[in-house]
PDB file of C-alpha atoms in Angstrom:
ATOM      1  CA  UNK A   1      -3.075 -18.736  19.276  1.00  0.00           C
ATOM      2  CA  UNK A   2      -6.103 -17.728  21.355  1.00  0.00           C
ATOM      3  CA  UNK A   3      -3.955 -15.262  23.325  1.00  0.00           C
ATOM      4  CA  UNK A   4      -2.821 -13.633  20.038  1.00  0.00           C
ATOM      5  CA  UNK A   5      -6.448 -13.313  18.935  1.00  0.00           C
ATOM      6  CA  UNK A   6      -7.427 -11.702  22.245  1.00  0.00           C
ATOM      7  CA  UNK A   7      -4.508  -9.251  22.088  1.00  0.00           C
ATOM      8  CA  UNK A   8      -5.307  -8.440  18.446  1.00  0.00           C
ATOM      9  CA  UNK A   9      -9.001  -7.880  19.339  1.00  0.00           C
ATOM     10  CA  UNK A  10      -8.093  -5.580  22.224  1.00  0.00           C
ATOM     11  CA  UNK A  11      -5.781  -3.545  19.998  1.00  0.00           C
ATOM     12  CA  UNK A  12      -8.500  -3.146  17.370  1.00  0.00           C
ATOM     13  CA  UNK A  13     -11.011  -2.087  20.025  1.00  0.00           C
ATOM     14  CA  UNK A  14      -8.546   0.426  21.433  1.00  0.00           C
ATOM     15  CA  UNK A  15      -7.754   1.810  17.983  1.00  0.00           C
ATOM     16  CA  UNK A  16     -11.398   2.156  16.994  1.00  0.00           C
ATOM     17  CA  UNK A  17     -12.255   3.988  20.228  1.00  0.00           C
ATOM     18  CA  UNK A  18      -9.216   6.252  20.102  1.00  0.00           C
ATOM     19  CA  UNK A  19      -9.644   6.980  16.392  1.00  0.00           C
ATOM     20  CA  UNK A  20     -13.272   7.958  16.738  1.00  0.00           C
ATOM     21  CA  UNK A  21     -12.465  10.292  19.643  1.00  0.00           C
ATOM     22  CA  UNK A  22      -9.404  11.825  18.018  1.00  0.00           C
ATOM     23  CA  UNK A  23     -10.853  11.888  14.498  1.00  0.00           C
ATOM     24  CA  UNK A  24     -14.640  12.306  14.567  1.00  0.00           C
ATOM     25  CA  UNK A  25     -14.606  12.542  10.751  1.00  0.00           C
ATOM     26  CA  UNK A  26     -13.880   8.759  10.722  1.00  0.00           C
ATOM     27  CA  UNK A  27     -17.084   7.838  12.543  1.00  0.00           C
ATOM     28  CA  UNK A  28     -20.047   6.245  10.741  1.00  0.00           C
ATOM     29  CA  UNK A  29     -22.701   8.703   9.688  1.00  0.00           C
ATOM     30  CA  UNK A  30     -20.250  11.466   8.792  1.00  0.00           C
ATOM     31  CA  UNK A  31     -21.220  12.931   5.411  1.00  0.00           C
ATOM     32  CA  UNK A  32     -17.596  13.392   4.374  1.00  0.00           C
ATOM     33  CA  UNK A  33     -16.923   9.670   4.794  1.00  0.00           C
ATOM     34  CA  UNK A  34     -19.973   8.255   2.973  1.00  0.00           C
ATOM     35  CA  UNK A  35     -18.011   7.613  -0.222  1.00  0.00           C
ATOM     36  CA  UNK A  36     -14.634   6.697   1.299  1.00  0.00           C
ATOM     37  CA  UNK A  37     -13.597   3.034   1.177  1.00  0.00           C
ATOM     38  CA  UNK A  38     -10.574   0.998   2.272  1.00  0.00           C
ATOM     39  CA  UNK A  39      -8.601  -1.628   0.348  1.00  0.00           C
ATOM     40  CA  UNK A  40      -5.946  -3.927   1.821  1.00  0.00           C
ATOM     41  CA  UNK A  41      -4.788  -7.516   2.056  1.00  0.00           C
ATOM     42  CA  UNK A  42      -7.220  -9.815   3.811  1.00  0.00           C
ATOM     43  CA  UNK A  43      -4.559 -11.603   5.848  1.00  0.00           C
ATOM     44  CA  UNK A  44      -2.910  -9.482   8.536  1.00  0.00           C
ATOM     45  CA  UNK A  45       0.470  -9.952  10.147  1.00  0.00           C
ATOM     46  CA  UNK A  46       1.457  -8.721  13.573  1.00  0.00           C
ATOM     47  CA  UNK A  47       0.131  -5.461  14.963  1.00  0.00           C
ATOM     48  CA  UNK A  48       1.791  -3.000  14.858  1.00  0.00           C
ATOM     49  CA  UNK A  49       3.511  -3.736  11.600  1.00  0.00           C
ATOM     50  CA  UNK A  50       0.937  -5.641   9.607  1.00  0.00           C
ATOM     51  CA  UNK A  51       3.157  -5.839   6.536  1.00  0.00           C
ATOM     52  CA  UNK A  52       4.957  -9.009   7.605  1.00  0.00           C
ATOM     53  CA  UNK A  53       2.760 -11.588   5.834  1.00  0.00           C
ATOM     54  CA  UNK A  54       4.726 -13.949   3.580  1.00  0.00           C
ATOM     55  CA  UNK A  55       3.403 -16.439   1.027  1.00  0.00           C
ATOM     56  CA  UNK A  56       5.439 -19.235  -0.588  1.00  0.00           C
ATOM     57  CA  UNK A  57       4.856 -20.527  -4.103  1.00  0.00           C
ATOM     58  CA  UNK A  58       6.542 -23.370  -5.976  1.00  0.00           C
ATOM     59  CA  UNK A  59       7.849 -23.034  -9.526  1.00  0.00           C
ATOM     60  CA  UNK A  60       5.081 -23.493 -12.106  1.00  0.00           C
ATOM     61  CA  UNK A  61       2.285 -22.942  -9.558  1.00  0.00           C
ATOM     62  CA  UNK A  62      -0.202 -20.097  -9.111  1.00  0.00           C
ATOM     63  CA  UNK A  63      -0.740 -18.351  -5.794  1.00  0.00           C
ATOM     64  CA  UNK A  64      -3.977 -16.588  -4.793  1.00  0.00           C
ATOM     65  CA  UNK A  65      -3.410 -13.602  -2.497  1.00  0.00           C
ATOM     66  CA  UNK A  66      -6.717 -12.357  -1.016  1.00  0.00           C
ATOM     67  CA  UNK A  67      -7.456  -8.636  -0.852  1.00  0.00           C
ATOM     68  CA  UNK A  68     -10.389  -7.014   0.880  1.00  0.00           C
ATOM     69  CA  UNK A  69     -12.581  -4.008   0.089  1.00  0.00           C
ATOM     70  CA  UNK A  70     -14.301  -2.366   3.072  1.00  0.00           C
ATOM     71  CA  UNK A  71     -17.708  -0.847   2.403  1.00  0.00           C
ATOM     72  CA  UNK A  72     -21.073  -0.660   4.127  1.00  0.00           C
ATOM     73  CA  UNK A  73     -22.977   0.429   1.036  1.00  0.00           C
ATOM     74  CA  UNK A  74     -24.136  -0.607  -2.414  1.00  0.00           C
ATOM     75  CA  UNK A  75     -23.616   2.184  -4.935  1.00  0.00           C
ATOM     76  CA  UNK A  76     -24.383   2.945  -8.578  1.00  0.00           C
ATOM     77  CA  UNK A  77     -20.658   3.230  -9.309  1.00  0.00           C
ATOM     78  CA  UNK A  78     -17.915   0.577  -9.197  1.00  0.00           C
ATOM     79  CA  UNK A  79     -14.670   1.775  -7.586  1.00  0.00           C
ATOM     80  CA  UNK A  80     -11.380   0.865  -9.203  1.00  0.00           C
ATOM     81  CA  UNK A  81      -8.270   0.147  -7.168  1.00  0.00           C
ATOM     82  CA  UNK A  82      -4.743  -0.716  -8.211  1.00  0.00           C
ATOM     83  CA  UNK A  83      -2.134  -3.196  -7.074  1.00  0.00           C
ATOM     84  CA  UNK A  84       1.530  -3.589  -7.960  1.00  0.00           C
ATOM     85  CA  UNK A  85       4.387  -6.075  -7.920  1.00  0.00           C
ATOM     86  CA  UNK A  86       8.038  -5.164  -7.425  1.00  0.00           C
ATOM     87  CA  UNK A  87      11.315  -6.944  -6.837  1.00  0.00           C
ATOM     88  CA  UNK A  88      12.079  -7.436  -3.157  1.00  0.00           C
ATOM     89  CA  UNK A  89      13.888  -4.290  -2.002  1.00  0.00           C
ATOM     90  CA  UNK A  90      17.520  -4.691  -1.016  1.00  0.00           C
ATOM     91  CA  UNK A  91      18.002  -8.302  -2.156  1.00  0.00           C
ATOM     92  CA  UNK A  92      20.097  -7.637  -5.257  1.00  0.00           C
ATOM     93  CA  UNK A  93      18.705 -10.817  -6.870  1.00  0.00           C
ATOM     94  CA  UNK A  94      15.688  -9.325  -8.595  1.00  0.00           C
ATOM     95  CA  UNK A  95      12.940 -11.439 -10.054  1.00  0.00           C
ATOM     96  CA  UNK A  96      11.563 -10.091 -13.339  1.00  0.00           C
ATOM     97  CA  UNK A  97       7.850  -9.938 -14.097  1.00  0.00           C
ATOM     98  CA  UNK A  98       7.214 -11.748 -17.391  1.00  0.00           C
ATOM     99  CA  UNK A  99      10.359 -13.812 -17.027  1.00  0.00           C
ATOM    100  CA  UNK A 100      10.303 -15.283 -13.502  1.00  0.00           C
ATOM    101  CA  UNK A 101       6.621 -14.713 -12.664  1.00  0.00           C
ATOM    102  CA  UNK A 102       3.440 -13.192 -14.096  1.00  0.00           C
ATOM    103  CA  UNK A 103       0.225 -11.771 -12.705  1.00  0.00           C
ATOM    104  CA  UNK A 104      -2.805 -13.650 -14.024  1.00  0.00           C
ATOM    105  CA  UNK A 105      -6.564 -13.509 -13.692  1.00  0.00           C
ATOM    106  CA  UNK A 106      -8.703 -16.229 -12.120  1.00  0.00           C
ATOM    107  CA  UNK A 107      -8.724 -18.249 -15.366  1.00  0.00           C
ATOM    108  CA  UNK A 108      -4.924 -18.052 -15.749  1.00  0.00           C
ATOM    109  CA  UNK A 109      -4.790 -15.390 -18.480  1.00  0.00           C
ATOM    110  CA  UNK A 110      -1.707 -13.191 -18.124  1.00  0.00           C
ATOM    111  CA  UNK A 111      -2.501  -9.592 -17.150  1.00  0.00           C
ATOM    112  CA  UNK A 112      -0.482  -6.601 -18.287  1.00  0.00           C
ATOM    113  CA  UNK A 113       0.132  -3.628 -16.002  1.00  0.00           C
ATOM    114  CA  UNK A 114      -0.487  -0.084 -17.173  1.00  0.00           C
ATOM    115  CA  UNK A 115       2.392   2.316 -17.907  1.00  0.00           C
ATOM    116  CA  UNK A 116       2.866   2.995 -14.166  1.00  0.00           C
ATOM    117  CA  UNK A 117       3.117  -0.731 -13.338  1.00  0.00           C
ATOM    118  CA  UNK A 118      -0.396  -0.891 -11.862  1.00  0.00           C
ATOM    119  CA  UNK A 119      -2.919  -3.690 -12.267  1.00  0.00           C
ATOM    120  CA  UNK A 120      -6.574  -2.633 -12.030  1.00  0.00           C
ATOM    121  CA  UNK A 121      -9.203  -4.336  -9.871  1.00  0.00           C
ATOM    122  CA  UNK A 122     -12.878  -3.296  -9.911  1.00  0.00           C
ATOM    123  CA  UNK A 123     -15.328  -3.575  -6.988  1.00  0.00           C
ATOM    124  CA  UNK A 124     -18.802  -3.796  -8.565  1.00  0.00           C
ATOM    125  CA  UNK A 125     -21.284  -1.383  -7.010  1.00  0.00           C
ATOM    126  CA  UNK A 126     -18.815  -0.671  -4.170  1.00  0.00           C
ATOM    127  CA  UNK A 127     -19.887  -3.854  -2.380  1.00  0.00           C
ATOM    128  CA  UNK A 128     -17.554  -5.101   0.315  1.00  0.00           C
ATOM    129  CA  UNK A 129     -15.836  -8.362  -0.360  1.00  0.00           C
ATOM    130  CA  UNK A 130     -12.688 -10.312  -1.135  1.00  0.00           C
ATOM    131  CA  UNK A 131     -10.942 -10.656  -4.501  1.00  0.00           C
ATOM    132  CA  UNK A 132      -7.668 -12.433  -5.168  1.00  0.00           C
ATOM    133  CA  UNK A 133      -4.487 -11.270  -6.816  1.00  0.00           C
ATOM    134  CA  UNK A 134      -2.954 -14.225  -8.688  1.00  0.00           C
ATOM    135  CA  UNK A 135       0.814 -14.622  -9.058  1.00  0.00           C
ATOM    136  CA  UNK A 136       2.170 -17.455 -11.203  1.00  0.00           C
ATOM    137  CA  UNK A 137       5.801 -18.629 -10.909  1.00  0.00           C
ATOM    138  CA  UNK A 138       7.289 -19.342 -14.364  1.00  0.00           C
ATOM    139  CA  UNK A 139      10.063 -21.852 -13.620  1.00  0.00           C
ATOM    140  CA  UNK A 140      12.574 -19.026 -13.574  1.00  0.00           C
ATOM    141  CA  UNK A 141      14.794 -17.852 -10.751  1.00  0.00           C
ATOM    142  CA  UNK A 142      13.940 -18.302  -7.114  1.00  0.00           C
ATOM    143  CA  UNK A 143      13.635 -15.324  -4.814  1.00  0.00           C
ATOM    144  CA  UNK A 144      11.082 -12.862  -3.471  1.00  0.00           C
ATOM    145  CA  UNK A 145       8.792 -10.125  -4.713  1.00  0.00           C
ATOM    146  CA  UNK A 146       6.427  -7.757  -2.998  1.00  0.00           C
ATOM    147  CA  UNK A 147       2.787  -7.254  -3.896  1.00  0.00           C
ATOM    148  CA  UNK A 148       1.318  -3.871  -2.920  1.00  0.00           C
ATOM    149  CA  UNK A 149      -2.190  -2.410  -2.616  1.00  0.00           C
ATOM    150  CA  UNK A 150      -0.596   1.056  -2.570  1.00  0.00           C
ATOM    151  CA  UNK A 151       1.716   2.637  -5.149  1.00  0.00           C
ATOM    152  CA  UNK A 152       5.236   1.660  -4.000  1.00  0.00           C
ATOM    153  CA  UNK A 153       6.696   4.839  -5.514  1.00  0.00           C
ATOM    154  CA  UNK A 154       4.689   6.969  -3.084  1.00  0.00           C
ATOM    155  CA  UNK A 155       5.216   7.341   0.637  1.00  0.00           C
ATOM    156  CA  UNK A 156       2.614   7.086   3.342  1.00  0.00           C
ATOM    157  CA  UNK A 157       2.565   9.126   6.553  1.00  0.00           C
ATOM    158  CA  UNK A 158       0.477   7.389   9.209  1.00  0.00           C
ATOM    159  CA  UNK A 159      -0.206  10.758  10.863  1.00  0.00           C
ATOM    160  CA  UNK A 160      -1.736  12.177   7.653  1.00  0.00           C
ATOM    161  CA  UNK A 161      -4.700  10.170   6.337  1.00  0.00           C
ATOM    162  CA  UNK A 162      -4.606  12.041   3.003  1.00  0.00           C
ATOM    163  CA  UNK A 163      -1.353  10.242   2.125  1.00  0.00           C
ATOM    164  CA  UNK A 164      -3.150   6.865   2.192  1.00  0.00           C
ATOM    165  CA  UNK A 165      -5.348   7.639  -0.841  1.00  0.00           C
ATOM    166  CA  UNK A 166      -5.129   5.034  -3.605  1.00  0.00           C
ATOM    167  CA  UNK A 167      -7.599   6.759  -5.909  1.00  0.00           C
ATOM    168  CA  UNK A 168      -9.890   9.758  -5.614  1.00  0.00           C
ATOM    169  CA  UNK A 169     -12.578  10.672  -8.129  1.00  0.00           C
ATOM    170  CA  UNK A 170     -15.600  12.974  -8.077  1.00  0.00           C
ATOM    171  CA  UNK A 171     -17.687   9.993  -6.866  1.00  0.00           C
ATOM    172  CA  UNK A 172     -15.468   8.144  -4.389  1.00  0.00           C
ATOM    173  CA  UNK A 173     -12.138   7.796  -2.615  1.00  0.00           C
ATOM    174  CA  UNK A 174     -10.353   4.540  -1.801  1.00  0.00           C
ATOM    175  CA  UNK A 175      -7.638   4.500   0.851  1.00  0.00           C
ATOM    176  CA  UNK A 176      -4.959   1.994   1.793  1.00  0.00           C
ATOM    177  CA  UNK A 177      -4.382   0.694   5.295  1.00  0.00           C
ATOM    178  CA  UNK A 178      -1.017   1.859   6.600  1.00  0.00           C
ATOM    179  CA  UNK A 179      -0.460  -1.441   8.424  1.00  0.00           C
ATOM    180  CA  UNK A 180      -1.449  -3.840   5.652  1.00  0.00           C
ATOM    181  CA  UNK A 181      -0.471  -2.564   2.209  1.00  0.00           C
ATOM    182  CA  UNK A 182       2.120  -5.121   1.083  1.00  0.00           C
ATOM    183  CA  UNK A 183       2.906  -8.822   1.352  1.00  0.00           C
ATOM    184  CA  UNK A 184       5.994 -10.780   0.389  1.00  0.00           C
ATOM    185  CA  UNK A 185       5.826 -13.666  -2.094  1.00  0.00           C
ATOM    186  CA  UNK A 186       8.701 -16.148  -2.001  1.00  0.00           C
ATOM    187  CA  UNK A 187       9.155 -18.199  -5.170  1.00  0.00           C
ATOM    188  CA  UNK A 188      10.886 -21.499  -4.334  1.00  0.00           C
TER     189      UNK A 188
END
């Protein structure tokens, strides 16, 4: 476990050094980056990859999946981000939201997605932190779903940072992490 942590730390150090040299616009203190934030899942899988985290949930139970907002500032505005759930691609045995599972808030109230399938999350005053996405299994079928912090109908190109944008307004931009934008939830 300690070896994995050391390897992970070295990779992050390498990436931060190489990114700042190759992309000076990503460095702290760059005016163009003052209102750019990042949103992803708090728990990371292997690097590279990062999208291999799996959670298990029993029928009738609620699962909390932590997400993280990266910011070094407190602002007058409160950025909105979006997250999504979809059936597990390629399984053929699709779980249905509202029938096999629901997304709920912290108190257990069922949330409804917008017309695009997105659930909204707000980060008050752009403060960094962790908020959970809650998935409740409804004693329906067993199987798997994916939870995304990036619109699953869009594609991301890791060589083009503009394709990682979750939302962009006149005040701020929030980007996804290309290595940590979905997790798998297995309903047993």
